[in-house]
Amino acid sequence: MPAASAQHAAAQAAPPAAIAGKLLRWFERHGRHDLPWQHPRSPYRVWVAEIMLQQTQVQTVVRYFERFMARFPDVQALAAADQDTVMRYWAGLGYYARARNLHATAQQLVAQHGGVMPAALAELQALPGIGRSTAGAIRAQAFDLWAPILDGNARRVLARVAAIQARPGTARFDNSLWPLAEQYTPTARVADYTQAIMDLGALVCTRRSPLCGQCPLRSACLAYRFGLQDALPAPRRRAARPQRQVELLLITDSRGRILLHKRPPAGIWGGLWSLPEVPAGTGAARHCREQLGLHALSVQSLAPLRHAFTHFELEITPLRVQAGTPTGIMDAALQWHAPGALPGLPAPIRRIIKQQFADSAQGAANP
Ligand code: SF4
């Protein structure tokens, strides 16, 4: 074992009470106290925020959260909405399975729990889209009851404080961190502590160049003591992301309307309106004729664009099609929309349309 590793393997992280006390004192002065889901801090609002925050930064979530709450002020309103409307208010946030799970959970809460969010970890984790850390965050933030969390920010802070060498994404990493998360979480002021560790990770113990000079945990932090704060947590071992190609049709009719296709519930952009996709090897004109009931008067390739998903990268080639009179093989999953009155669309689709209809589609793609 190299000298530094041997040294910090022998070192002990600070006692849990000391960590919680330092974090809470820092939080009082420097933490985030004005997030919209903190005022009022109801279980419903905390739950929606936690789901939005699963893959998205706070700054982006705030905007979406306020709009979502204005349309779905309580769990009954969310449960009663149709999925299209929910997806419209989620469009642009990405990771759309979250919206489908949110909607399914709202319906389950109304049907089985009288519209009341449970506080027990096991019951929370039994709901769609709620894993161990999200369940902990909901219980802690909404009910101020003891529960550890391990979101991305808490992981980074704890991995550094205790100088965890295991690589993120491995069972060893998680198995090292959960017991720490449990030990460090205090039994009082749990909501504040949970917010504090998330805020410290977001504002001070950042992924790159952590601001150790401003950190309340500096004297307790093993990574800082051994100069490992830039090296921990170790970088994830990532396999090269596979590439996929797709051709999407931006079809307009003689009235300037755009043809949209509702995607199947599973798969990318599941349940969202999008541009019709041409199956590989079919050709745009043939797809229009045989599947959409349209005669393509002209087909023009537009500049391709790339979009990264978690497990693959998509290269989209948009094809602009001017359509003649429909012959009528339309189905319910196809609809014409004026460029200024589009439903919620995935971000790259919105971008393609915006580039072609700069004025009329401006700001109209989302509610
Ligand atoms: Fe993170 Fe530095 Fe604080 Fe350690 S001292 S927790 S590395 S910011």
XYZ file of C-alpha atoms and ligand atoms in Angstrom:
375
model
C 0.000 0.000 0.000
C 1.488 3.446 -0.881
C 2.436 5.612 2.104
C -0.458 8.084 1.760
C -3.012 5.251 1.463
C -1.615 3.446 4.492
C -1.720 6.704 6.416
C -5.333 7.560 5.651
C -6.537 3.962 5.975
C -5.356 4.207 9.569
C -6.923 7.644 10.098
C -10.401 7.902 11.549
C -13.108 10.199 10.235
C -14.509 12.663 12.779
C -17.229 11.487 15.189
C -20.718 11.734 13.650
C -22.049 14.338 16.095
C -19.156 16.669 15.263
C -19.910 16.437 11.525
C -23.635 17.106 11.963
C -23.000 20.047 14.314
C -20.528 21.727 11.957
C -22.818 21.219 8.967
C -25.872 22.590 10.744
C -24.016 25.700 11.933
C -22.749 26.305 8.374
C -26.241 25.740 6.977
C -27.767 28.439 9.168
C -25.602 31.099 7.515
C -24.801 29.723 4.076
C -27.435 27.102 3.198
C -30.381 27.471 0.831
C -33.478 28.494 2.733
C -35.591 29.946 -0.078
C -36.205 27.011 -2.386
C -39.840 27.005 -3.528
C -40.559 23.512 -2.131
C -39.512 24.737 1.331
C -42.383 27.288 1.421
C -44.723 25.643 2.199
C -42.895 22.388 2.828
C -45.696 19.874 2.246
C -45.050 16.181 1.546
C -46.544 16.581 -1.930
C -44.268 19.505 -2.852
C -41.174 17.846 -1.370
C -41.896 14.627 -3.259
C -42.350 16.381 -6.640
C -39.166 18.402 -6.060
C -37.145 15.326 -5.089
C -38.231 13.491 -8.236
C -37.327 16.504 -10.396
C -33.972 16.811 -8.599
C -33.050 13.166 -9.288
C -31.324 14.038 -12.562
C -31.548 17.801 -12.757
C -29.810 20.765 -11.136
C -31.647 22.967 -8.637
C -31.551 26.084 -10.864
C -33.398 24.277 -13.667
C -35.819 22.520 -11.329
C -37.019 25.760 -9.697
C -38.570 27.017 -12.952
C -40.242 23.719 -13.785
C -41.388 23.164 -10.209
C -43.254 26.459 -9.976
C -45.029 25.899 -13.270
C -45.881 22.313 -12.296
C -47.305 23.422 -8.946
C -49.422 26.131 -10.567
C -51.042 23.483 -12.795
C -51.057 20.541 -10.304
C -51.322 22.164 -6.847
C -52.002 18.892 -5.004
C -51.827 15.152 -5.417
C -55.519 14.971 -6.403
C -54.975 17.410 -9.287
C -51.984 15.409 -10.498
C -53.815 12.090 -10.215
C -56.820 13.433 -12.123
C -54.779 14.856 -15.026
C -54.296 12.872 -18.220
C -50.784 11.694 -19.003
C -50.440 14.018 -21.995
C -50.937 17.060 -19.784
C -48.419 15.808 -17.214
C -45.868 15.141 -19.959
C -46.463 18.613 -21.369
C -45.484 20.179 -18.039
C -42.421 17.934 -17.824
C -41.250 18.410 -21.412
C -37.688 19.719 -21.515
C -36.704 18.299 -18.088
C -35.677 14.966 -19.660
C -35.693 11.455 -18.134
C -39.390 11.158 -18.868
C -39.862 7.916 -16.928
C -39.788 10.216 -13.883
C -42.952 11.994 -15.054
C -44.742 8.741 -15.828
C -43.805 7.384 -12.384
C -44.871 10.616 -10.693
C -48.255 10.404 -12.354
C -48.643 6.684 -11.508
C -47.642 7.369 -7.899
C -50.189 10.194 -7.579
C -52.926 7.846 -8.771
C -51.716 5.132 -6.365
C -51.634 7.589 -3.445
C -55.184 8.736 -4.146
C -56.519 5.209 -4.718
C -54.720 3.420 -1.878
C -53.512 5.992 0.686
C -56.362 8.517 0.713
C -54.090 11.000 -1.087
C -51.633 11.022 1.837
C -47.911 10.491 1.308
C -46.626 7.797 3.699
C -43.689 8.617 5.991
C -42.296 5.089 6.430
C -39.232 4.321 4.316
C -40.512 0.906 3.203
C -43.846 2.364 2.065
C -42.137 5.213 0.245
C -39.760 2.835 -1.533
C -42.712 0.728 -2.670
C -43.994 3.671 -4.768
C -42.978 3.958 -8.445
C -39.742 5.882 -9.070
C -38.729 6.221 -5.393
C -35.421 4.592 -4.469
C -33.656 4.467 -1.125
C -32.125 7.950 -1.242
C -35.251 9.679 -2.575
C -37.344 7.921 0.089
C -34.883 9.171 2.718
C -34.983 12.718 1.358
C -38.803 12.778 1.358
C -39.038 11.391 4.899
C -36.392 13.790 6.194
C -37.519 16.913 4.332
C -41.273 16.466 4.516
C -41.651 14.905 7.967
C -38.380 15.859 9.698
C -37.977 12.179 10.598
C -34.658 10.360 10.723
C -33.553 8.925 7.382
C -30.170 8.890 5.632
C -29.809 10.158 2.067
C -27.155 9.503 -0.522
C -27.798 11.709 -3.506
C -24.901 12.781 -5.726
C -23.909 15.681 -3.476
C -24.027 13.693 -0.240
C -22.026 10.902 -1.871
C -19.252 13.265 -2.871
C -19.060 14.934 0.544
C -19.017 11.650 2.484
C -16.574 9.969 0.097
C -14.161 12.841 0.681
C -14.708 13.237 4.411
C -13.973 9.547 4.956
C -11.497 9.265 2.026
C -13.361 6.360 0.424
C -11.154 4.848 -2.274
C -13.726 2.583 -3.952
C -14.903 3.616 -7.394
C -18.394 5.170 -7.710
C -20.867 2.856 -9.387
C -19.494 -0.200 -7.551
C -21.192 -2.056 -4.704
C -18.100 -1.413 -2.567
C -18.564 2.334 -2.916
C -22.232 2.216 -1.905
C -21.556 -0.286 0.874
C -18.943 2.064 2.319
C -21.143 5.140 2.101
C -24.560 4.021 3.377
C -23.269 3.189 6.885
C -21.580 6.621 6.996
C -24.769 8.319 5.847
C -26.632 6.507 8.624
C -24.069 7.383 11.308
C -23.790 11.057 10.377
C -27.529 11.770 10.116
C -28.639 13.273 13.440
C -31.913 12.380 15.136
C -32.963 16.046 15.498
C -33.147 18.711 12.769
C -33.058 15.999 10.133
C -34.631 18.187 7.426
C -31.984 20.882 7.975
C -29.142 18.362 8.051
C -30.336 16.764 4.798
C -30.564 20.123 3.073
C -27.194 21.109 4.564
C -25.257 18.157 3.154
C -26.878 18.610 -0.263
C -26.057 22.323 -0.194
C -22.470 21.742 0.909
C -21.972 19.344 -2.003
C -23.551 21.779 -4.464
C -21.922 24.993 -3.232
C -18.595 24.111 -1.539
C -17.574 20.481 -1.971
C -18.059 20.720 -5.713
C -17.037 18.017 -8.165
C -14.135 20.054 -9.530
C -12.006 22.401 -7.441
C -13.798 22.072 -4.069
C -13.647 25.223 -1.939
C -11.978 23.558 1.042
C -10.943 26.946 2.433
C -14.634 27.748 3.041
C -15.676 24.306 4.225
C -17.003 23.723 7.759
C -15.810 20.086 7.586
C -12.211 20.922 6.717
C -10.732 19.904 10.076
C -12.635 16.587 9.945
C -12.060 15.771 6.282
C -9.587 12.993 5.522
C -9.387 13.839 1.819
C -8.368 17.373 2.746
C -5.882 16.145 5.334
C -4.145 13.934 2.781
C -4.496 16.271 -0.194
C -6.884 13.887 -1.971
C -9.828 16.229 -2.420
C -9.292 16.483 -6.191
C -8.744 12.738 -6.590
C -11.801 11.530 -4.652
C -14.289 10.208 -5.393
C -12.360 8.243 -8.033
C -13.634 8.810 -11.580
C -16.232 6.327 -12.768
C -15.047 3.724 -15.234
C -17.233 4.473 -18.223
C -17.679 2.232 -21.216
C -17.764 4.149 -24.497
C -21.350 5.196 -25.130
C -22.837 3.406 -28.149
C -23.985 5.623 -31.011
C -27.389 5.402 -32.638
C -28.681 7.179 -35.711
C -32.223 8.185 -36.473
C -33.995 10.147 -39.200
C -36.890 12.336 -38.091
C -39.373 13.973 -40.418
C -40.258 17.625 -40.073
C -43.341 17.489 -42.290
C -45.366 20.589 -43.060
C -48.644 20.751 -44.969
C -49.948 23.465 -47.283
C -51.187 25.447 -44.230
C -47.729 25.427 -42.624
C -48.761 22.988 -39.890
C -46.299 20.411 -38.519
C -47.081 16.715 -38.243
C -46.335 15.260 -34.771
C -46.304 11.669 -33.669
C -47.024 10.473 -30.138
C -44.271 8.054 -29.159
C -45.102 4.712 -27.555
C -45.073 4.698 -23.725
C -41.784 2.766 -23.417
C -38.423 3.761 -24.878
C -36.870 7.163 -25.461
C -39.217 10.123 -25.008
C -41.924 7.583 -24.118
C -45.429 9.067 -24.281
C -44.227 12.420 -25.646
C -45.150 14.075 -28.910
C -42.229 14.128 -31.308
C -41.429 14.185 -35.031
C -42.276 10.978 -36.940
C -39.317 8.614 -37.155
C -38.298 6.855 -40.358
C -37.408 3.188 -39.737
C -33.883 2.400 -40.985
C -33.707 1.588 -44.681
C -37.264 2.761 -45.478
C -36.706 6.185 -47.032
C -38.639 9.334 -46.184
C -40.920 9.438 -49.225
C -41.924 5.776 -48.899
C -42.576 6.137 -45.146
C -44.769 9.180 -45.826
C -46.721 7.326 -48.490
C -47.116 3.956 -46.789
C -47.360 4.820 -43.098
C -48.533 8.436 -42.906
C -50.833 8.627 -45.921
C -48.980 11.605 -47.348
C -47.406 12.409 -50.658
C -43.975 13.997 -50.122
C -43.637 16.863 -52.610
C -40.022 17.532 -51.539
C -37.517 16.107 -49.047
C -34.552 18.116 -47.818
C -31.873 17.049 -45.311
C -31.232 19.490 -42.457
C -28.081 19.774 -40.332
C -27.755 16.716 -38.055
C -27.577 17.164 -34.283
C -26.416 14.992 -31.408
C -28.192 14.303 -28.152
C -26.665 12.375 -25.245
C -28.781 9.927 -23.266
C -27.445 8.111 -20.199
C -26.561 4.926 -22.085
C -26.117 6.021 -25.678
C -25.666 8.970 -27.961
C -28.232 9.730 -30.624
C -27.393 11.372 -33.934
C -30.543 12.886 -35.356
C -30.849 13.717 -39.028
C -33.926 15.879 -39.528
C -35.536 15.734 -42.982
C -37.764 18.610 -43.980
C -40.721 17.344 -45.992
C -43.301 19.414 -47.810
C -46.429 17.295 -47.906
C -49.231 17.256 -50.460
C -52.856 16.524 -49.609
C -53.187 13.658 -47.086
C -54.729 10.477 -48.497
C -56.007 9.575 -45.036
C -54.018 6.740 -43.394
C -53.723 8.890 -40.245
C -54.131 7.379 -36.786
C -54.752 8.867 -33.330
C -51.011 9.022 -32.636
C -50.558 11.565 -35.466
C -51.668 15.190 -35.254
C -51.103 18.423 -37.167
C -50.069 21.430 -35.064
C -49.450 25.068 -35.932
C -45.795 25.967 -35.143
C -46.997 28.533 -32.601
C -49.234 26.064 -30.706
C -47.138 22.979 -30.127
C -47.515 20.606 -27.173
C -44.576 19.819 -24.862
C -41.728 18.332 -26.868
C -38.347 16.770 -26.037
C -35.601 19.422 -26.012
C -33.829 18.369 -29.255
C -37.124 18.233 -31.161
C -37.993 21.690 -29.909
C -34.588 22.868 -31.119
C -35.074 21.442 -34.621
C -38.471 23.092 -34.980
C -37.270 26.366 -33.522
C -34.431 26.560 -36.030
C -36.899 26.180 -38.885
C -39.714 28.333 -37.510
C -37.731 30.824 -35.473
C -40.541 33.299 -34.875
C -43.742 31.332 -34.542
C -42.338 28.452 -32.451
C -40.486 30.795 -30.069
C -41.489 29.858 -26.538
C -44.589 28.037 -27.714
C -43.349 24.487 -27.395
C -43.809 24.290 -23.623
C -46.612 25.576 -21.425
Fe -15.065 18.669 0.495
Fe -12.824 20.046 0.926
Fe -14.819 20.135 2.657
Fe -13.392 17.940 2.427
S -12.685 19.943 3.127
S -15.608 18.061 2.563
S -12.978 17.949 0.238
S -14.852 20.903 0.542
